[in-house]
Amino acid sequence: MVEDVETRARARPLAPDDRRDAILDAVLPLIREHGYGVSTRQIADAAGLAEGTIFRAFGDKESLINAAIARLFDPLPLLAALRSIPFDLPLEEKVAAVIVALGDRFTEIRSVMSGLGLRSRPPVADAARSQWIDVVRELFAGDEHRLAIPIDSLAHYIRLVAFSSALPPLNFAHEFSPAELADLIVFGATREGEPYFRTGTRPTQNEV
């Protein structure tokens, strides 16, 4: 009689860095929902790991949350999202895509900081803060002939619009789509000649 033995393949243990990444992937959504009240048991269950693994990887819950906040402000995911935007898109579509990338980042940061009751962001190195503008310069380099403003100014206009539209109180009465906001940035809202911010002088009534 041959006894059938059912064997279960064991998952290959994660490398330490992969284990930390899996834990951090799990903790950010839980922080949005529970804030500092999230338990290590909840984190372990979400990550599919034993609770003791959390402590071996980070020491304690406070260190884990601090690591999650540092990951939240890591600029690399945003830079990757911006670099994934095709250079050959029309100007309006590229502006809309940048609005989406920045808006998604602002929304995630706001939700996690709100969950933790934080009112100020951790300090970020100037080099990291400006990297996204370098990517935007490359993205819009082929559109300079259409722009009446420097690309750096365009980048800051897009950031301002993306940040504002990501705040629910400012986007409540009318939910602006990225395409609508892109049209506002690219074409403006009026047809009365050169805007004030380009000429430095307001048009007279007769000129309007």
PDB file of C-alpha atoms in Angstrom:
ATOM      1  CA  MET A   1       0.000   0.000   0.000  1.00  0.00           C
ATOM      2  CA  VAL A   2       1.428   3.234  -1.105  1.00  0.00           C
ATOM      3  CA  GLU A   3       0.581   6.076   1.185  1.00  0.00           C
ATOM      4  CA  ASP A   4      -0.046   9.330  -0.605  1.00  0.00           C
ATOM      5  CA  VAL A   5       1.694  12.079   1.216  1.00  0.00           C
ATOM      6  CA  GLU A   6       0.474  15.581   0.451  1.00  0.00           C
ATOM      7  CA  THR A   7       3.334  18.001   0.521  1.00  0.00           C
ATOM      8  CA  ARG A   8       2.945  21.701   0.600  1.00  0.00           C
ATOM      9  CA  ALA A   9       5.577  23.858  -1.081  1.00  0.00           C
ATOM     10  CA  ARG A  10       6.981  26.323   1.362  1.00  0.00           C
ATOM     11  CA  ALA A  11       7.306  29.924   0.287  1.00  0.00           C
ATOM     12  CA  ARG A  12      10.855  31.061  -0.166  1.00  0.00           C
ATOM     13  CA  PRO A  13      11.839  33.334   2.725  1.00  0.00           C
ATOM     14  CA  LEU A  14      12.017  36.995   1.807  1.00  0.00           C
ATOM     15  CA  ALA A  15      15.332  38.769   1.844  1.00  0.00           C
ATOM     16  CA  PRO A  16      15.573  41.361   4.654  1.00  0.00           C
ATOM     17  CA  ASP A  17      15.070  44.346   2.326  1.00  0.00           C
ATOM     18  CA  ASP A  18      12.113  42.668   0.588  1.00  0.00           C
ATOM     19  CA  ARG A  19      10.599  41.847   3.975  1.00  0.00           C
ATOM     20  CA  ARG A  20      10.873  45.477   5.079  1.00  0.00           C
ATOM     21  CA  ASP A  21       9.320  46.615   1.794  1.00  0.00           C
ATOM     22  CA  ALA A  22       6.402  44.203   2.235  1.00  0.00           C
ATOM     23  CA  ILE A  23       5.773  45.540   5.732  1.00  0.00           C
ATOM     24  CA  LEU A  24       5.936  49.174   4.592  1.00  0.00           C
ATOM     25  CA  ASP A  25       3.579  48.419   1.682  1.00  0.00           C
ATOM     26  CA  ALA A  26       1.094  47.073   4.202  1.00  0.00           C
ATOM     27  CA  VAL A  27       1.419  49.763   6.854  1.00  0.00           C
ATOM     28  CA  LEU A  28       0.657  52.938   4.856  1.00  0.00           C
ATOM     29  CA  PRO A  29      -2.994  52.037   4.045  1.00  0.00           C
ATOM     30  CA  LEU A  30      -3.490  50.998   7.680  1.00  0.00           C
ATOM     31  CA  ILE A  31      -2.085  54.310   8.920  1.00  0.00           C
ATOM     32  CA  ARG A  32      -4.566  56.172   6.716  1.00  0.00           C
ATOM     33  CA  GLU A  33      -7.381  54.230   8.390  1.00  0.00           C
ATOM     34  CA  HIS A  34      -6.189  53.868  11.978  1.00  0.00           C
ATOM     35  CA  GLY A  35      -3.424  56.453  12.486  1.00  0.00           C
ATOM     36  CA  TYR A  36      -1.085  55.743  15.391  1.00  0.00           C
ATOM     37  CA  GLY A  37      -3.701  53.306  16.724  1.00  0.00           C
ATOM     38  CA  VAL A  38      -2.779  50.661  14.150  1.00  0.00           C
ATOM     39  CA  SER A  39      -1.559  47.510  15.856  1.00  0.00           C
ATOM     40  CA  THR A  40       1.430  45.404  14.912  1.00  0.00           C
ATOM     41  CA  ARG A  41      -0.992  42.464  14.637  1.00  0.00           C
ATOM     42  CA  GLN A  42      -2.982  44.335  11.974  1.00  0.00           C
ATOM     43  CA  ILE A  43       0.224  45.167  10.134  1.00  0.00           C
ATOM     44  CA  ALA A  44       1.474  41.576  10.320  1.00  0.00           C
ATOM     45  CA  ASP A  45      -1.830  40.207   9.026  1.00  0.00           C
ATOM     46  CA  ALA A  46      -1.893  42.697   6.144  1.00  0.00           C
ATOM     47  CA  ALA A  47       1.712  41.859   5.215  1.00  0.00           C
ATOM     48  CA  GLY A  48       1.148  38.113   5.573  1.00  0.00           C
ATOM     49  CA  LEU A  49       3.934  37.808   8.131  1.00  0.00           C
ATOM     50  CA  ALA A  50       4.291  36.760  11.741  1.00  0.00           C
ATOM     51  CA  GLU A  51       4.004  39.597  14.257  1.00  0.00           C
ATOM     52  CA  GLY A  52       7.495  38.826  15.555  1.00  0.00           C
ATOM     53  CA  THR A  53       8.850  39.542  12.081  1.00  0.00           C
ATOM     54  CA  ILE A  54       7.667  43.144  12.436  1.00  0.00           C
ATOM     55  CA  PHE A  55       9.768  43.624  15.551  1.00  0.00           C
ATOM     56  CA  ARG A  56      12.802  41.876  14.069  1.00  0.00           C
ATOM     57  CA  ALA A  57      12.639  44.106  11.003  1.00  0.00           C
ATOM     58  CA  PHE A  58      11.978  47.459  12.718  1.00  0.00           C
ATOM     59  CA  GLY A  59      12.466  47.026  16.472  1.00  0.00           C
ATOM     60  CA  ASP A  60       9.221  48.688  17.546  1.00  0.00           C
ATOM     61  CA  LYS A  61       6.062  50.248  16.135  1.00  0.00           C
ATOM     62  CA  GLU A  62       7.328  53.828  16.405  1.00  0.00           C
ATOM     63  CA  SER A  63      10.393  52.981  14.308  1.00  0.00           C
ATOM     64  CA  LEU A  64       8.128  51.299  11.763  1.00  0.00           C
ATOM     65  CA  ILE A  65       5.854  54.336  11.491  1.00  0.00           C
ATOM     66  CA  ASN A  66       8.861  56.649  11.137  1.00  0.00           C
ATOM     67  CA  ALA A  67      10.177  54.416   8.337  1.00  0.00           C
ATOM     68  CA  ALA A  68       6.748  54.519   6.674  1.00  0.00           C
ATOM     69  CA  ILE A  69       6.724  58.334   6.795  1.00  0.00           C
ATOM     70  CA  ALA A  70      10.224  58.447   5.291  1.00  0.00           C
ATOM     71  CA  ARG A  71       9.060  56.134   2.523  1.00  0.00           C
ATOM     72  CA  LEU A  72       5.997  58.291   1.930  1.00  0.00           C
ATOM     73  CA  PHE A  73       8.235  61.273   1.147  1.00  0.00           C
ATOM     74  CA  ASP A  74      10.680  59.300  -0.976  1.00  0.00           C
ATOM     75  CA  PRO A  75      10.679  61.173  -4.328  1.00  0.00           C
ATOM     76  CA  LEU A  76      11.579  58.124  -6.445  1.00  0.00           C
ATOM     77  CA  PRO A  77       8.004  56.844  -7.045  1.00  0.00           C
ATOM     78  CA  LEU A  78       6.903  60.315  -8.193  1.00  0.00           C
ATOM     79  CA  LEU A  79       9.935  60.640 -10.458  1.00  0.00           C
ATOM     80  CA  ALA A  80       9.185  57.219 -11.944  1.00  0.00           C
ATOM     81  CA  ALA A  81       5.565  58.246 -12.604  1.00  0.00           C
ATOM     82  CA  LEU A  82       6.675  61.460 -14.303  1.00  0.00           C
ATOM     83  CA  ARG A  83       9.302  59.664 -16.386  1.00  0.00           C
ATOM     84  CA  SER A  84       6.665  57.206 -17.602  1.00  0.00           C
ATOM     85  CA  ILE A  85       4.807  60.036 -19.396  1.00  0.00           C
ATOM     86  CA  PRO A  86       5.552  59.791 -23.148  1.00  0.00           C
ATOM     87  CA  PHE A  87       7.459  62.744 -24.587  1.00  0.00           C
ATOM     88  CA  ASP A  88       5.437  62.655 -27.810  1.00  0.00           C
ATOM     89  CA  LEU A  89       2.043  63.336 -26.206  1.00  0.00           C
ATOM     90  CA  PRO A  90       0.380  66.650 -27.074  1.00  0.00           C
ATOM     91  CA  LEU A  91       1.219  69.446 -24.643  1.00  0.00           C
ATOM     92  CA  GLU A  92      -2.260  69.438 -23.101  1.00  0.00           C
ATOM     93  CA  GLU A  93      -2.159  65.697 -22.429  1.00  0.00           C
ATOM     94  CA  LYS A  94       1.300  65.925 -20.864  1.00  0.00           C
ATOM     95  CA  VAL A  95       0.120  68.706 -18.549  1.00  0.00           C
ATOM     96  CA  ALA A  96      -2.887  66.564 -17.560  1.00  0.00           C
ATOM     97  CA  ALA A  97      -0.627  63.553 -16.899  1.00  0.00           C
ATOM     98  CA  VAL A  98       1.642  65.622 -14.642  1.00  0.00           C
ATOM     99  CA  ILE A  99      -1.435  66.905 -12.782  1.00  0.00           C
ATOM    100  CA  VAL A 100      -2.512  63.295 -12.170  1.00  0.00           C
ATOM    101  CA  ALA A 101       0.958  62.220 -10.946  1.00  0.00           C
ATOM    102  CA  LEU A 102       1.315  65.184  -8.575  1.00  0.00           C
ATOM    103  CA  GLY A 103      -2.315  64.958  -7.448  1.00  0.00           C
ATOM    104  CA  ASP A 104      -1.966  61.267  -6.570  1.00  0.00           C
ATOM    105  CA  ARG A 105       1.154  62.043  -4.526  1.00  0.00           C
ATOM    106  CA  PHE A 106      -0.465  64.958  -2.690  1.00  0.00           C
ATOM    107  CA  THR A 107      -3.554  62.859  -1.937  1.00  0.00           C
ATOM    108  CA  GLU A 108      -1.498  60.019  -0.458  1.00  0.00           C
ATOM    109  CA  ILE A 109       0.659  62.341   1.619  1.00  0.00           C
ATOM    110  CA  ARG A 110      -2.344  64.273   2.903  1.00  0.00           C
ATOM    111  CA  SER A 111      -4.266  61.131   3.860  1.00  0.00           C
ATOM    112  CA  VAL A 112      -1.349  59.565   5.767  1.00  0.00           C
ATOM    113  CA  MET A 113      -0.412  62.794   7.550  1.00  0.00           C
ATOM    114  CA  SER A 114      -4.063  63.347   8.441  1.00  0.00           C
ATOM    115  CA  GLY A 115      -4.269  59.821   9.853  1.00  0.00           C
ATOM    116  CA  LEU A 116      -1.239  60.516  12.017  1.00  0.00           C
ATOM    117  CA  GLY A 117      -2.410  63.991  13.016  1.00  0.00           C
ATOM    118  CA  LEU A 118       0.704  65.586  11.529  1.00  0.00           C
ATOM    119  CA  ARG A 119       0.538  69.199  10.379  1.00  0.00           C
ATOM    120  CA  SER A 120       4.008  69.623   8.939  1.00  0.00           C
ATOM    121  CA  ARG A 121       6.021  67.400   6.657  1.00  0.00           C
ATOM    122  CA  PRO A 122       9.448  66.068   7.576  1.00  0.00           C
ATOM    123  CA  PRO A 123      12.391  68.012   6.158  1.00  0.00           C
ATOM    124  CA  VAL A 124      13.313  66.971   2.628  1.00  0.00           C
ATOM    125  CA  ALA A 125      16.713  67.657   1.070  1.00  0.00           C
ATOM    126  CA  ASP A 126      16.698  70.504  -1.461  1.00  0.00           C
ATOM    127  CA  ALA A 127      18.147  68.191  -4.106  1.00  0.00           C
ATOM    128  CA  ALA A 128      15.283  65.728  -3.680  1.00  0.00           C
ATOM    129  CA  ARG A 129      12.722  68.541  -3.670  1.00  0.00           C
ATOM    130  CA  SER A 130      13.890  69.890  -7.024  1.00  0.00           C
ATOM    131  CA  GLN A 131      14.363  66.601  -8.869  1.00  0.00           C
ATOM    132  CA  TRP A 132      10.798  66.532 -10.149  1.00  0.00           C
ATOM    133  CA  ILE A 133      11.313  69.895 -11.870  1.00  0.00           C
ATOM    134  CA  ASP A 134      14.325  68.459 -13.706  1.00  0.00           C
ATOM    135  CA  VAL A 135      12.102  65.687 -15.061  1.00  0.00           C
ATOM    136  CA  VAL A 136       9.407  68.193 -16.060  1.00  0.00           C
ATOM    137  CA  ARG A 137      12.021  70.277 -17.905  1.00  0.00           C
ATOM    138  CA  GLU A 138      12.923  67.233 -19.987  1.00  0.00           C
ATOM    139  CA  LEU A 139       9.275  66.329 -20.548  1.00  0.00           C
ATOM    140  CA  PHE A 140       8.312  69.755 -21.939  1.00  0.00           C
ATOM    141  CA  ALA A 141      11.587  70.636 -23.688  1.00  0.00           C
ATOM    142  CA  GLY A 142       9.987  69.975 -27.068  1.00  0.00           C
ATOM    143  CA  ASP A 143       7.070  72.315 -26.303  1.00  0.00           C
ATOM    144  CA  GLU A 144       9.020  75.503 -25.566  1.00  0.00           C
ATOM    145  CA  HIS A 145       7.935  77.015 -28.884  1.00  0.00           C
ATOM    146  CA  ARG A 146       4.334  76.970 -27.611  1.00  0.00           C
ATOM    147  CA  LEU A 147       5.070  78.392 -24.170  1.00  0.00           C
ATOM    148  CA  ALA A 148       4.973  82.080 -23.252  1.00  0.00           C
ATOM    149  CA  ILE A 149       6.531  81.292 -19.858  1.00  0.00           C
ATOM    150  CA  PRO A 150       9.622  79.343 -18.742  1.00  0.00           C
ATOM    151  CA  ILE A 151       9.160  75.618 -18.208  1.00  0.00           C
ATOM    152  CA  ASP A 152      10.022  76.046 -14.508  1.00  0.00           C
ATOM    153  CA  SER A 153       7.086  78.452 -14.150  1.00  0.00           C
ATOM    154  CA  LEU A 154       4.833  75.972 -15.962  1.00  0.00           C
ATOM    155  CA  ALA A 155       5.960  73.269 -13.514  1.00  0.00           C
ATOM    156  CA  HIS A 156       5.034  75.411 -10.515  1.00  0.00           C
ATOM    157  CA  TYR A 157       1.649  76.345 -12.011  1.00  0.00           C
ATOM    158  CA  ILE A 158       0.912  72.659 -12.535  1.00  0.00           C
ATOM    159  CA  ARG A 159       1.976  71.844  -8.964  1.00  0.00           C
ATOM    160  CA  LEU A 160      -0.222  74.624  -7.562  1.00  0.00           C
ATOM    161  CA  VAL A 161      -3.257  73.451  -9.537  1.00  0.00           C
ATOM    162  CA  ALA A 162      -2.622  69.764  -8.742  1.00  0.00           C
ATOM    163  CA  PHE A 163      -2.263  70.475  -5.020  1.00  0.00           C
ATOM    164  CA  SER A 164      -5.409  72.618  -4.890  1.00  0.00           C
ATOM    165  CA  SER A 165      -7.521  70.099  -6.809  1.00  0.00           C
ATOM    166  CA  ALA A 166      -6.362  67.321  -4.459  1.00  0.00           C
ATOM    167  CA  LEU A 167      -7.926  69.112  -1.457  1.00  0.00           C
ATOM    168  CA  PRO A 168     -11.551  67.965  -1.106  1.00  0.00           C
ATOM    169  CA  PRO A 169     -12.900  71.306   0.258  1.00  0.00           C
ATOM    170  CA  LEU A 170     -11.575  73.108  -2.834  1.00  0.00           C
ATOM    171  CA  ASN A 171     -12.831  70.477  -5.286  1.00  0.00           C
ATOM    172  CA  PHE A 172     -16.246  69.886  -3.757  1.00  0.00           C
ATOM    173  CA  ALA A 173     -18.691  72.110  -5.630  1.00  0.00           C
ATOM    174  CA  HIS A 174     -17.161  71.212  -8.993  1.00  0.00           C
ATOM    175  CA  GLU A 175     -14.858  68.221  -9.371  1.00  0.00           C
ATOM    176  CA  PHE A 176     -12.287  69.357 -11.914  1.00  0.00           C
ATOM    177  CA  SER A 177     -10.923  66.704 -14.266  1.00  0.00           C
ATOM    178  CA  PRO A 178      -7.192  66.652 -15.097  1.00  0.00           C
ATOM    179  CA  ALA A 179      -8.031  67.498 -18.721  1.00  0.00           C
ATOM    180  CA  GLU A 180     -10.084  70.515 -17.651  1.00  0.00           C
ATOM    181  CA  LEU A 181      -7.320  71.768 -15.408  1.00  0.00           C
ATOM    182  CA  ALA A 182      -4.747  71.202 -18.149  1.00  0.00           C
ATOM    183  CA  ASP A 183      -6.821  73.329 -20.540  1.00  0.00           C
ATOM    184  CA  LEU A 184      -6.959  76.087 -17.938  1.00  0.00           C
ATOM    185  CA  ILE A 185      -3.161  76.081 -17.585  1.00  0.00           C
ATOM    186  CA  VAL A 186      -2.434  75.848 -21.309  1.00  0.00           C
ATOM    187  CA  PHE A 187      -5.114  78.148 -22.701  1.00  0.00           C
ATOM    188  CA  GLY A 188      -6.149  80.322 -19.756  1.00  0.00           C
ATOM    189  CA  ALA A 189      -9.702  81.415 -19.048  1.00  0.00           C
ATOM    190  CA  THR A 190     -10.054  84.557 -21.184  1.00  0.00           C
ATOM    191  CA  ARG A 191      -9.438  85.817 -24.734  1.00  0.00           C
ATOM    192  CA  GLU A 192      -8.538  89.411 -23.858  1.00  0.00           C
ATOM    193  CA  GLY A 193      -4.968  89.369 -25.142  1.00  0.00           C
ATOM    194  CA  GLU A 194      -1.852  88.905 -23.055  1.00  0.00           C
ATOM    195  CA  PRO A 195      -2.596  88.134 -19.392  1.00  0.00           C
ATOM    196  CA  TYR A 196      -1.515  90.579 -16.696  1.00  0.00           C
ATOM    197  CA  PHE A 197       1.158  88.288 -15.303  1.00  0.00           C
ATOM    198  CA  ARG A 198       2.944  88.237 -18.675  1.00  0.00           C
ATOM    199  CA  THR A 199       2.841  91.960 -19.463  1.00  0.00           C
ATOM    200  CA  GLY A 200       2.916  93.482 -15.965  1.00  0.00           C
ATOM    201  CA  THR A 201       0.165  95.935 -16.902  1.00  0.00           C
ATOM    202  CA  ARG A 202      -3.559  95.436 -16.646  1.00  0.00           C
ATOM    203  CA  PRO A 203      -5.607  96.123 -19.804  1.00  0.00           C
ATOM    204  CA  THR A 204      -7.794  99.233 -19.763  1.00  0.00           C
ATOM    205  CA  GLN A 205     -11.541  98.964 -20.206  1.00  0.00           C
ATOM    206  CA  ASN A 206     -11.227 100.017 -23.855  1.00  0.00           C
ATOM    207  CA  GLU A 207      -8.578  97.376 -24.471  1.00  0.00           C
ATOM    208  CA  VAL A 208     -10.865  94.722 -23.052  1.00  0.00           C
TER     209      VAL A 208
END
